[in-house]
Amino acid sequence: MDPIDSPDPQSFYQYSLKGRLVMARKKTETQSKKEPAVKKTAAAAEEAPAEVKAAVKAAEPAEAAVEAAEPAEPAAPAKKKAPAAKKTAAKKAPAAKKTPAKKAAAKKSAPAEEAPAEAAAPEAPAVENSSAVEEVPTMQAIVPQPRRSVAFIGSECHPFVKTGGLGDVMYALPRVLASLNCDVRVILPRYACIPKKYQDLMVYRGEFYMDLGRTGRSYYVGIMEYVCDGVVYDFIDNEEFFSSGNPYVSLVDDIPKYCFFSKAALAALNYLDWIPDIVHCHDWQAALVPVYLRTLFQDTPVGRARSVLTIHNLRFQGIYNIPTIKYWSGLPDSVFNMGALKVGHEDANMLKGGLAYADRITTVSGTYAQEIQTSEYGETLENHLRYHSGKLRGIVNGIDYGMWNPKTDAAVAVHYDASDAIGKKRENKLALQEELGLVKDEGKFVIGLISRLTNQKGLDLVNAIVPQMMDGNTQIVVLGTGDRQYEDTFRYYEGAYSGMFSACIQYDEARAHRIYAAADALLVPSRFEPCGLTQLNAMHYGTLPIVRETGGLKDTVQPYNVFTGEGNGFTFDRYDAGLLLDAVNRAKTLYFTERERWDEVVLRDMAKDVSWENSAKQYRDLYLELTQW
Ligand code: ADP
Ligand code: GLC
């Protein structure tokens, strides 16, 4: 079965990638293919020091989480199989172990490929006077930008593993950067939950052993590689850390996991002899990378790289008590101060440390970059962020037009583009109503909600106004998983408004696409939203967003103006259920009383540029700015 038909959350699929995967496989077949070496490290043998175990216990966040984590008690890693690497940074394997592919890759990354700017400069047309300036193409347009190599390091990436927008960004941005003359490698954990079809495409690139923190042990680090569309994906393999079904389990497990991952990612770059100009890390899971870079790895080859840390969601920071983070990270005492990792009296905050050590900080919209410097949105890091505001900037996310295209989308019932969207969206609506057991009526106003069901997403507001929204002419379709209370409430509404309310409590990528194509409007009333991608997907599919004016929602959705007819969607400002209801009612009024004007907005939204084009250039320029050598 094509995974696109499958509701299995782990069945990720690709549209445009399908053909390319085959190509990639052909390419990699020429490389020496070893069986994926998932080395089972021997059974647990060494225990963490007693005080660290006590610290882990003391800081256990919630009983349920701890219970789940207990069997995988992190202080009991496997005994090393190979002699322990004495150096902190990974030792390279003996030269004989190098595969030919590895040598080629090392050559490819040589900085000699950069186009010397001075050499090209004389060819640029001279700008004689100011009136000519506008007609003359800019130097940037004429002179090819120098090539830069970038290692993306993060915890998820579509189509391998995705729980939210981070996975989309880790997929889309490297591909656009590759087209902008960047040499991009994406480093990810090789989770056991990555679908087999991708596991099968990975090629063994090598392995080494690495010490970790104060565990006194040496850990296996395997590197499995997959190349696609000019982007190299390197998966860090270690069964002990990455064998759970979901990337995120509980902090007790995740702290050691991402200490290991961050260190192993840098060690792998040294091992591969691929030294990037920029290391671009994402969220708290990779936030120790800039700290490692300036401490344990400073005097290793990768130490020359500059670092960028992107905040996708400030709510998650990786906080635990200092002894535990010291134990797993092995970072020197000097980083556990108030200017870097330390928070409060006894905790360490991995994201805070990364923000202190990164050469640049970005977040995923301009408004969120401002908001996080305030106490309302700063998640207790507002002072730290204000202190580092000189190196902070907001670059809004885009969406991948290959993955999100109603004209070619393999998941939707009926394809369409701007030329036939109005009629074809109605057909998609009927198909979705059929699929979900809703009353089949193209005249109903269908509101979609596709979201992680968490406190961030404004679901309290939605729940408060469902009865008022259900006026007999409105249908609501919810797709999401998350907190039990929200799941249960939506299930309740499905029962209460049978045939008019559908609660799909699941993660289903294909169904998400069908909802974007079929719905008239999409709700995104978030409490906070660093960027938000669902409103971008929706607009691109001609579905009008109803959003709260916060973060990236504010930056990407211009409110509809009844007087001028301008705008892309319906917005409200304060976090207030009444204001959300008002925005929904404004949308309904336009839909039911002035359909032609509604349809104009549909077409305008489909034409709106929500691609990565412009934002990827901003990242590329940031990399260039950081590497002016
Ligand atoms: P966040 O990263 O905070 O979850 P975003 O709006 O940035 O929010 O990204 C969410 C991404 O996850 C979008 O691509 C959206 O379509 C997808 N998504 C969210 N929930 C589901 C779900 N239940 N099934 C399928 N896709 C989902
Ligand atoms: C986060 C944010 C979301 C953003 C996504 C990708 O999960 O919650 O707003 O779009 O990351 O950057």
XYZ file of C-alpha atoms and ligand atoms in Angstrom:
668
model
C 0.000 0.000 0.000
C 1.273 3.402 -0.819
C 1.939 5.066 2.518
C -0.065 8.019 1.388
C -3.207 5.991 1.895
C -2.165 4.896 5.273
C -3.347 6.534 8.450
C -0.235 5.142 10.143
C 1.484 8.090 11.764
C 4.868 6.751 10.852
C 4.042 6.356 7.202
C 5.473 9.463 5.748
C 5.335 9.972 2.077
C 6.783 12.091 -0.604
C 5.306 13.420 -3.736
C 8.104 14.887 -5.729
C 10.632 12.757 -3.934
C 9.306 9.468 -5.204
C 11.292 9.482 -8.422
C 14.272 11.004 -6.748
C 14.415 8.332 -4.134
C 14.985 5.804 -6.849
C 17.735 7.939 -8.273
C 19.309 8.294 -4.894
C 19.190 4.576 -4.393
C 20.940 4.044 -7.719
C 23.611 6.499 -6.772
C 24.235 4.944 -3.426
C 24.390 1.441 -4.827
C 27.765 2.286 -6.238
C 29.030 3.022 -2.768
C 30.189 0.197 -0.607
C 26.983 -0.797 1.086
C 27.380 -2.415 4.426
C 24.427 -3.709 6.365
C 23.098 -0.958 8.644
C 25.275 -1.485 11.617
C 22.882 -1.015 14.463
C 25.331 -2.155 17.034
C 23.756 -3.480 20.072
C 25.783 -2.249 22.923
C 26.110 -4.854 25.584
C 23.726 -5.015 28.449
C 23.939 -2.321 31.021
C 26.985 -2.683 33.118
C 27.983 0.596 34.642
C 25.874 2.611 37.001
C 25.849 6.361 37.301
C 27.272 7.771 40.492
C 24.788 7.620 43.307
C 24.385 11.374 43.621
C 23.505 11.705 39.949
C 20.908 8.997 40.199
C 19.489 10.757 43.191
C 19.443 13.974 41.231
C 17.590 12.321 38.373
C 15.010 11.069 40.807
C 14.648 14.392 42.531
C 14.020 16.204 39.292
C 11.649 13.733 37.744
C 9.001 15.940 36.178
C 5.849 13.910 36.478
C 5.125 10.525 37.882
C 3.668 9.130 34.722
C 6.624 10.227 32.684
C 9.043 8.798 35.188
C 7.308 5.472 35.201
C 7.541 5.301 31.477
C 11.170 6.222 31.621
C 12.192 3.965 34.451
C 12.988 0.854 32.401
C 15.375 2.895 30.304
C 17.111 4.337 33.376
C 19.651 6.481 31.639
C 22.446 5.881 34.063
C 22.846 2.334 32.890
C 24.373 2.526 29.483
C 26.009 -0.368 27.752
C 29.550 -1.379 28.283
C 31.919 -0.319 25.578
C 32.916 -2.833 23.003
C 35.918 -1.070 21.649
C 38.719 0.591 23.535
C 37.528 3.881 24.929
C 38.427 6.944 22.953
C 40.580 8.990 25.269
C 40.131 12.325 23.535
C 36.910 14.202 24.126
C 36.260 14.807 20.478
C 35.704 11.710 18.428
C 38.746 9.998 17.159
C 38.828 9.221 13.514
C 38.766 5.622 12.568
C 41.928 4.253 11.016
C 42.415 5.586 7.520
C 41.942 2.136 6.038
C 38.313 2.277 7.105
C 37.613 5.234 4.853
C 35.306 4.327 2.039
C 35.906 5.831 -1.401
C 32.643 7.705 -1.017
C 33.975 9.347 2.081
C 37.070 10.573 0.319
C 34.987 12.048 -2.440
C 32.812 13.855 0.055
C 35.816 15.250 1.839
C 37.174 16.590 -1.420
C 33.871 18.112 -2.383
C 33.743 20.230 0.709
C 37.071 21.911 0.028
C 36.659 25.670 0.355
C 38.468 26.161 -2.965
C 35.066 25.973 -4.645
C 34.164 29.447 -3.492
C 33.833 31.984 -6.254
C 36.269 34.783 -5.497
C 34.175 37.916 -5.283
C 36.991 40.210 -6.426
C 37.498 38.262 -9.609
C 33.879 38.695 -10.576
C 33.589 42.296 -9.533
C 35.009 43.993 -12.651
C 32.281 42.394 -14.745
C 29.579 44.206 -12.869
C 28.202 47.162 -14.803
C 29.413 50.451 -13.471
C 26.811 52.520 -11.683
C 27.451 55.996 -13.031
C 24.795 58.082 -11.418
C 21.999 57.654 -8.944
C 19.209 57.734 -11.533
C 20.690 54.637 -13.143
C 20.724 52.705 -9.915
C 17.238 51.315 -10.168
C 17.690 49.913 -13.647
C 21.026 48.262 -13.001
C 20.800 44.802 -11.495
C 22.348 44.651 -8.067
C 25.801 43.204 -7.544
C 24.134 40.395 -5.673
C 22.146 39.448 -8.737
C 25.209 39.434 -10.963
C 27.980 38.017 -8.819
C 27.314 34.444 -7.763
C 27.229 34.222 -4.011
C 30.196 32.359 -2.574
C 29.533 28.753 -1.688
C 29.053 27.992 1.980
C 28.790 24.644 3.690
C 26.164 24.221 6.367
C 25.439 21.377 8.763
C 21.821 21.369 9.927
C 21.494 19.636 13.279
C 18.037 18.906 14.653
C 15.778 16.283 16.135
C 13.242 15.768 13.345
C 12.900 16.035 9.590
C 10.151 15.096 7.181
C 9.780 12.485 5.672
C 11.822 10.498 8.188
C 10.302 11.734 11.412
C 7.979 14.658 12.071
C 5.873 15.715 15.020
C 5.277 19.299 13.902
C 6.594 22.238 11.918
C 10.244 21.670 12.859
C 10.127 18.547 10.692
C 8.795 20.582 7.765
C 11.493 23.238 8.118
C 14.313 20.703 8.407
C 13.035 19.180 5.170
C 12.329 22.284 3.111
C 14.998 24.822 4.047
C 18.085 22.678 3.280
C 16.697 21.883 -0.159
C 16.247 25.543 -1.044
C 19.650 26.385 0.411
C 21.182 23.709 -1.789
C 19.719 25.539 -4.780
C 21.261 28.773 -3.454
C 24.800 27.435 -3.718
C 25.031 26.010 -0.220
C 26.526 22.624 0.495
C 24.087 21.197 3.030
C 24.259 18.201 5.295
C 21.402 17.411 7.689
C 22.345 15.496 10.821
C 19.572 13.601 12.547
C 19.176 10.804 15.063
C 18.573 7.461 13.465
C 15.387 6.741 15.394
C 14.047 3.222 15.161
C 10.674 4.741 14.191
C 11.978 6.024 10.835
C 9.965 4.077 8.247
C 11.711 1.036 6.878
C 11.633 2.314 3.326
C 13.990 5.122 4.350
C 16.085 2.920 6.599
C 16.620 0.705 3.573
C 17.911 3.603 1.517
C 20.576 4.540 4.033
C 24.157 3.629 3.332
C 26.720 2.881 6.022
C 29.335 5.649 6.198
C 31.340 4.608 9.196
C 31.425 4.228 12.940
C 33.513 5.240 15.899
C 33.346 5.291 19.656
C 32.932 8.430 21.696
C 33.122 9.087 25.397
C 30.160 10.896 26.896
C 30.165 13.160 29.901
C 31.178 11.594 33.143
C 29.709 8.231 32.353
C 33.190 6.752 32.053
C 31.984 4.827 29.060
C 32.593 4.850 25.384
C 29.549 4.956 23.122
C 29.028 3.581 19.669
C 28.313 6.212 16.991
C 27.316 4.844 13.613
C 26.762 7.085 10.588
C 24.158 6.068 8.040
C 23.785 8.267 4.999
C 21.115 9.073 2.475
C 21.475 11.631 -0.305
C 18.514 13.315 -1.945
C 18.061 16.460 -4.049
C 21.512 17.780 -3.319
C 21.119 17.369 0.425
C 23.111 14.789 2.375
C 21.311 13.282 5.363
C 23.555 11.709 7.994
C 21.802 9.689 10.658
C 23.538 9.163 13.965
C 23.064 5.579 14.929
C 22.972 4.282 18.467
C 20.352 1.790 19.433
C 20.574 2.540 23.098
C 19.468 6.162 22.690
C 17.266 6.049 19.614
C 15.190 2.916 19.901
C 11.961 4.377 21.287
C 8.851 4.671 19.115
C 8.589 8.436 19.473
C 11.506 10.878 19.311
C 10.420 12.567 22.527
C 9.713 10.411 25.523
C 10.279 12.219 28.804
C 12.993 14.532 30.000
C 14.613 11.745 31.985
C 15.311 9.991 28.700
C 15.576 12.988 26.446
C 18.310 14.873 28.309
C 20.911 12.087 27.917
C 19.654 11.358 24.395
C 20.190 14.873 23.108
C 23.459 15.409 24.990
C 24.680 12.337 23.166
C 23.200 13.482 19.859
C 24.657 17.003 20.007
C 28.115 15.749 20.813
C 27.962 12.864 18.355
C 26.861 15.224 15.560
C 30.016 17.335 15.936
C 32.182 14.265 16.390
C 30.674 12.821 13.216
C 31.607 15.937 11.247
C 35.193 15.529 12.423
C 35.091 11.846 11.652
C 33.724 12.472 8.154
C 36.330 15.156 7.691
C 33.539 17.456 6.476
C 34.072 20.711 8.279
C 31.198 23.111 7.621
C 31.445 26.880 7.563
C 28.235 27.014 9.577
C 26.633 24.701 12.064
C 22.916 25.510 12.104
C 21.194 23.980 15.122
C 17.504 23.815 15.901
C 15.688 24.034 19.228
C 16.795 22.771 22.615
C 17.576 19.267 21.408
C 20.567 20.623 19.453
C 21.235 23.649 21.637
C 24.320 22.200 23.293
C 26.055 22.151 19.916
C 27.225 25.802 20.086
C 28.382 25.178 23.664
C 30.365 22.071 22.689
C 31.761 23.942 19.716
C 33.364 26.568 21.944
C 34.500 24.172 24.661
C 35.256 20.493 24.099
C 35.461 20.854 20.320
C 37.179 24.240 20.135
C 40.549 22.736 19.267
C 39.259 20.121 16.875
C 38.684 20.714 13.137
C 34.969 21.492 13.511
C 35.877 24.184 16.043
C 36.402 26.624 13.160
C 32.694 26.569 12.249
C 30.386 29.444 13.197
C 27.055 28.606 14.776
C 23.444 29.626 14.274
C 20.760 28.499 16.705
C 17.130 28.723 15.578
C 14.330 28.874 18.123
C 11.264 27.142 16.734
C 9.503 27.034 20.057
C 10.797 28.728 23.188
C 8.493 26.739 25.426
C 10.753 23.711 25.304
C 14.183 24.386 26.755
C 15.693 21.176 28.123
C 15.920 22.065 31.804
C 17.245 19.642 34.403
C 19.341 19.766 37.510
C 22.983 20.727 37.047
C 24.538 17.434 38.233
C 22.557 15.457 35.673
C 23.377 17.736 32.749
C 27.029 17.868 33.813
C 27.061 14.107 34.068
C 25.693 13.533 30.579
C 27.206 16.457 28.714
C 30.679 16.451 30.242
C 30.749 20.218 29.764
C 33.203 22.139 31.946
C 32.039 23.802 35.158
C 32.635 27.199 33.580
C 29.526 26.936 31.379
C 27.241 26.320 34.350
C 27.038 29.983 35.280
C 24.148 32.426 35.168
C 25.301 33.875 31.848
C 25.080 30.507 30.157
C 23.404 27.273 31.263
C 22.529 27.943 34.878
C 18.997 28.927 35.891
C 17.693 29.366 39.433
C 19.761 27.781 42.164
C 20.387 24.313 40.884
C 19.143 23.852 37.338
C 20.755 23.960 33.944
C 18.931 25.028 30.803
C 20.332 23.623 27.574
C 18.608 26.142 25.304
C 19.795 29.055 27.413
C 23.376 27.807 27.117
C 23.051 27.477 23.365
C 21.678 31.002 23.060
C 24.662 32.338 24.998
C 27.248 30.524 22.901
C 25.699 30.710 19.411
C 27.165 33.272 17.028
C 23.682 34.133 15.805
C 20.201 33.363 17.086
C 17.242 33.273 14.785
C 13.606 32.593 15.323
C 10.900 31.864 12.809
C 9.152 35.219 12.483
C 9.908 38.855 13.113
C 7.036 39.310 15.536
C 8.056 36.288 17.612
C 11.618 37.670 17.723
C 10.162 40.741 19.435
C 7.642 38.880 21.567
C 10.189 36.548 23.170
C 11.945 39.538 24.646
C 8.879 40.257 26.766
C 7.763 38.523 29.946
C 4.504 37.445 28.296
C 6.205 35.297 25.664
C 9.758 34.977 26.946
C 9.162 31.720 28.867
C 11.492 33.156 31.592
C 14.305 33.724 29.074
C 13.243 37.252 28.107
C 16.123 38.942 29.934
C 18.641 36.544 28.472
C 17.199 37.147 25.007
C 17.176 40.896 25.468
C 20.821 40.689 26.511
C 21.602 38.772 23.324
C 19.224 40.743 21.105
C 22.129 42.097 19.047
C 22.599 38.667 17.512
C 18.896 37.767 17.338
C 16.730 38.089 14.256
C 13.440 36.782 12.928
C 13.189 35.038 9.569
C 9.723 33.857 8.701
C 9.181 30.255 7.594
C 7.872 29.252 4.204
C 6.401 26.042 2.832
C 7.732 23.625 0.264
C 5.780 24.075 -2.958
C 6.652 20.559 -4.094
C 5.149 19.015 -1.016
C 2.217 21.424 -0.822
C 0.669 21.846 -4.244
C -3.064 21.289 -4.826
C -2.389 20.707 -8.515
C -0.200 17.658 -7.928
C -1.037 16.607 -4.362
C -1.423 12.828 -4.412
C -3.544 12.899 -1.264
C -6.381 15.164 -2.371
C -9.544 13.940 -4.092
C -9.557 16.480 -6.927
C -6.596 18.490 -8.159
C -6.929 22.194 -8.749
C -5.103 25.439 -9.232
C -6.181 29.059 -9.328
C -7.983 28.568 -12.636
C -10.562 26.143 -11.244
C -10.149 26.320 -7.475
C -13.624 27.550 -6.627
C -15.450 24.634 -8.228
C -12.863 21.999 -7.419
C -12.647 22.929 -3.779
C -16.367 22.176 -3.568
C -15.718 18.703 -4.974
C -12.989 18.179 -2.409
C -15.416 19.283 0.286
C -17.977 16.680 -0.756
C -15.268 14.006 -0.820
C -14.085 14.915 2.675
C -17.633 14.953 4.025
C -18.076 11.482 2.616
C -14.761 10.295 4.058
C -15.568 11.574 7.539
C -19.238 10.686 7.654
C -20.381 14.296 7.716
C -23.610 15.535 6.131
C -22.800 15.868 2.431
C -23.644 19.400 1.465
C -21.365 21.709 -0.470
C -23.237 24.692 0.934
C -22.003 24.089 4.475
C -19.215 26.294 5.768
C -16.424 23.854 6.671
C -13.874 24.955 9.259
C -10.711 22.867 9.665
C -8.324 22.682 12.617
C -5.063 20.780 12.119
C -2.896 20.941 15.160
C -0.955 19.391 17.968
C -3.569 19.463 20.700
C -1.634 21.422 23.299
C -2.096 24.479 25.385
C -0.084 26.539 22.849
C -2.702 26.235 20.147
C -5.619 28.187 21.618
C -7.868 25.168 21.957
C -9.487 26.493 25.123
C -10.903 29.298 23.026
C -12.169 26.880 20.404
C -13.780 24.604 22.959
C -15.509 27.531 24.578
C -17.281 28.586 21.388
C -18.058 25.320 19.606
C -21.780 25.500 20.536
C -22.006 29.042 19.143
C -20.228 28.064 15.937
C -22.558 25.117 15.315
C -25.412 26.987 13.670
C -26.638 24.246 11.356
C -24.743 25.651 8.392
C -21.280 25.067 9.763
C -19.203 21.926 10.000
C -15.992 21.544 11.979
C -13.205 19.062 11.245
C -10.460 18.610 13.841
C -7.293 16.639 13.080
C -4.796 16.310 15.894
C -3.364 14.455 18.828
C -2.035 15.643 22.129
C -3.358 16.423 25.570
C -6.053 14.097 26.748
C -8.402 16.871 27.840
C -8.549 18.343 24.331
C -8.853 14.976 22.639
C -11.752 14.068 24.913
C -13.527 17.382 24.472
C -13.392 17.119 20.700
C -14.637 13.525 20.866
C -17.515 14.757 22.987
C -18.429 17.402 20.411
C -18.328 14.816 17.661
C -20.995 12.868 19.541
C -23.006 15.948 20.376
C -23.047 17.304 16.812
C -23.251 14.114 14.855
C -22.791 14.601 11.114
C -21.570 18.154 11.619
C -18.452 17.775 13.766
C -15.611 15.374 13.054
C -12.856 14.710 15.592
C -9.976 12.850 13.958
C -7.754 12.175 16.941
C -4.794 10.948 14.975
C -1.698 12.039 13.130
C -2.416 11.549 9.453
C -0.380 13.476 6.937
C -2.563 12.585 3.937
C -5.780 13.497 5.703
C -4.240 16.839 6.637
C -3.731 17.553 2.939
C -7.335 16.658 2.182
C -8.612 18.981 4.896
C -6.513 21.874 3.572
C -8.001 21.235 0.120
C -11.616 20.794 1.239
C -12.175 23.293 4.035
C -13.355 26.854 3.556
C -11.495 28.198 6.571
C -8.801 27.014 8.970
C -8.647 27.961 12.645
C -5.311 28.899 14.213
C -6.202 30.849 17.374
C -2.874 30.153 19.105
C -1.906 31.475 22.503
C 1.546 31.919 20.975
C 2.834 30.857 17.578
C 6.496 31.261 16.630
C 5.575 31.027 12.966
C 2.881 28.478 12.226
C 2.783 26.561 8.991
C -0.835 25.451 8.893
C -2.066 28.926 7.968
C 0.487 28.985 5.127
C -0.591 25.569 3.864
C -4.202 26.682 4.112
C -3.715 29.891 2.125
C -1.816 28.012 -0.547
C -4.804 25.666 -0.858
C -7.311 28.559 -1.024
C -8.556 28.026 2.524
C -8.908 31.241 4.481
C -7.140 31.339 7.835
C -8.804 32.601 11.006
C -5.915 33.426 13.292
C -4.906 35.220 16.427
C -2.520 38.108 15.778
C 0.559 36.656 17.392
C 4.016 35.600 16.190
C 4.165 34.377 12.632
C 0.383 34.392 12.332
C 0.493 38.158 12.579
C 3.304 38.391 10.046
C 1.721 36.132 7.435
C -2.031 36.818 7.559
C -3.253 40.318 6.710
C -6.731 40.891 8.147
C -9.562 41.110 5.656
C -10.760 44.671 5.266
C -14.483 44.884 4.474
C -14.107 48.358 3.023
C -11.247 47.775 0.626
C -11.645 44.022 0.123
C -7.926 43.591 0.878
C -6.445 40.939 3.143
C -5.920 37.197 3.405
C -7.949 36.025 6.354
C -9.706 36.913 9.593
C -7.822 37.922 12.686
C -8.299 38.888 16.325
C -5.806 40.202 18.822
C -6.438 39.482 22.531
C -6.590 35.874 23.704
C -10.316 35.905 24.201
C -13.017 33.447 23.126
C -15.458 36.238 22.291
C -12.975 37.783 19.887
C -12.369 34.439 18.222
C -16.103 33.984 17.796
C -16.341 37.447 16.303
C -13.615 36.596 13.768
C -15.415 33.353 12.850
C -18.650 35.273 12.419
C -16.972 37.847 10.192
C -15.716 34.989 8.025
C -19.166 33.411 7.882
C -20.808 36.697 7.022
C -18.531 37.192 4.041
C -18.933 33.575 2.980
C -22.714 33.486 3.165
C -23.540 37.013 2.029
C -20.791 38.052 -0.407
C -19.466 34.868 -1.931
C -17.825 36.645 -4.847
C -15.698 38.683 -2.510
C -14.892 35.534 -0.521
C -13.801 33.826 -3.726
C -11.543 36.761 -4.541
C -9.739 36.214 -1.261
C -9.442 32.486 -2.023
C -7.610 33.290 -5.257
C -5.504 36.001 -3.661
C -4.374 33.587 -0.956
C -3.459 30.952 -3.497
C -1.347 33.505 -5.337
C 0.365 34.798 -2.197
C 4.056 33.973 -1.988
C 4.457 31.695 1.010
C 7.439 29.842 -0.436
C 10.896 29.579 1.123
C 12.483 31.596 -1.654
C 12.887 34.884 0.148
C 13.515 33.525 3.649
C 16.106 31.001 2.501
C 18.030 33.894 0.960
C 17.983 35.635 4.320
C 19.515 32.558 5.944
C 22.101 32.346 3.185
C 22.964 36.020 3.696
C 23.256 35.413 7.423
C 25.731 32.594 6.773
C 27.733 34.894 4.493
C 27.689 37.666 7.066
C 29.105 35.236 9.636
C 31.861 34.008 7.397
C 33.503 37.104 5.986
C 36.956 35.670 5.621
P 3.816 23.160 15.336
O 5.176 22.957 14.804
O 3.770 24.072 16.486
O 3.118 21.888 15.594
P 3.203 24.275 12.699
O 1.989 24.971 12.238
O 4.496 24.954 12.499
O 2.950 23.897 14.221
O 3.359 22.886 11.940
C 2.478 21.843 12.076
C 2.743 20.861 10.943
O 2.295 19.586 11.352
C 1.978 21.195 9.685
O 2.686 20.693 8.573
C 0.662 20.442 9.890
O 0.024 20.157 8.671
C 1.187 19.191 10.560
N 0.232 18.539 11.467
C -0.118 18.925 12.710
N -0.960 18.046 13.269
C -1.141 17.080 12.354
C -1.910 15.867 12.339
N -2.636 15.486 13.377
N -1.839 15.107 11.223
C -1.103 15.494 10.179
N -0.366 16.599 10.127
C -0.381 17.388 11.206
C 7.391 25.247 16.165
C 6.349 26.321 16.286
C 5.681 26.684 14.995
C 6.687 26.779 13.863
C 7.466 25.498 13.785
C 8.496 25.509 12.664
O 6.954 23.988 16.430
O 5.365 25.997 17.252
O 5.019 27.927 15.146
O 6.028 27.030 12.646
O 8.155 25.273 14.971
O 9.400 26.569 12.782
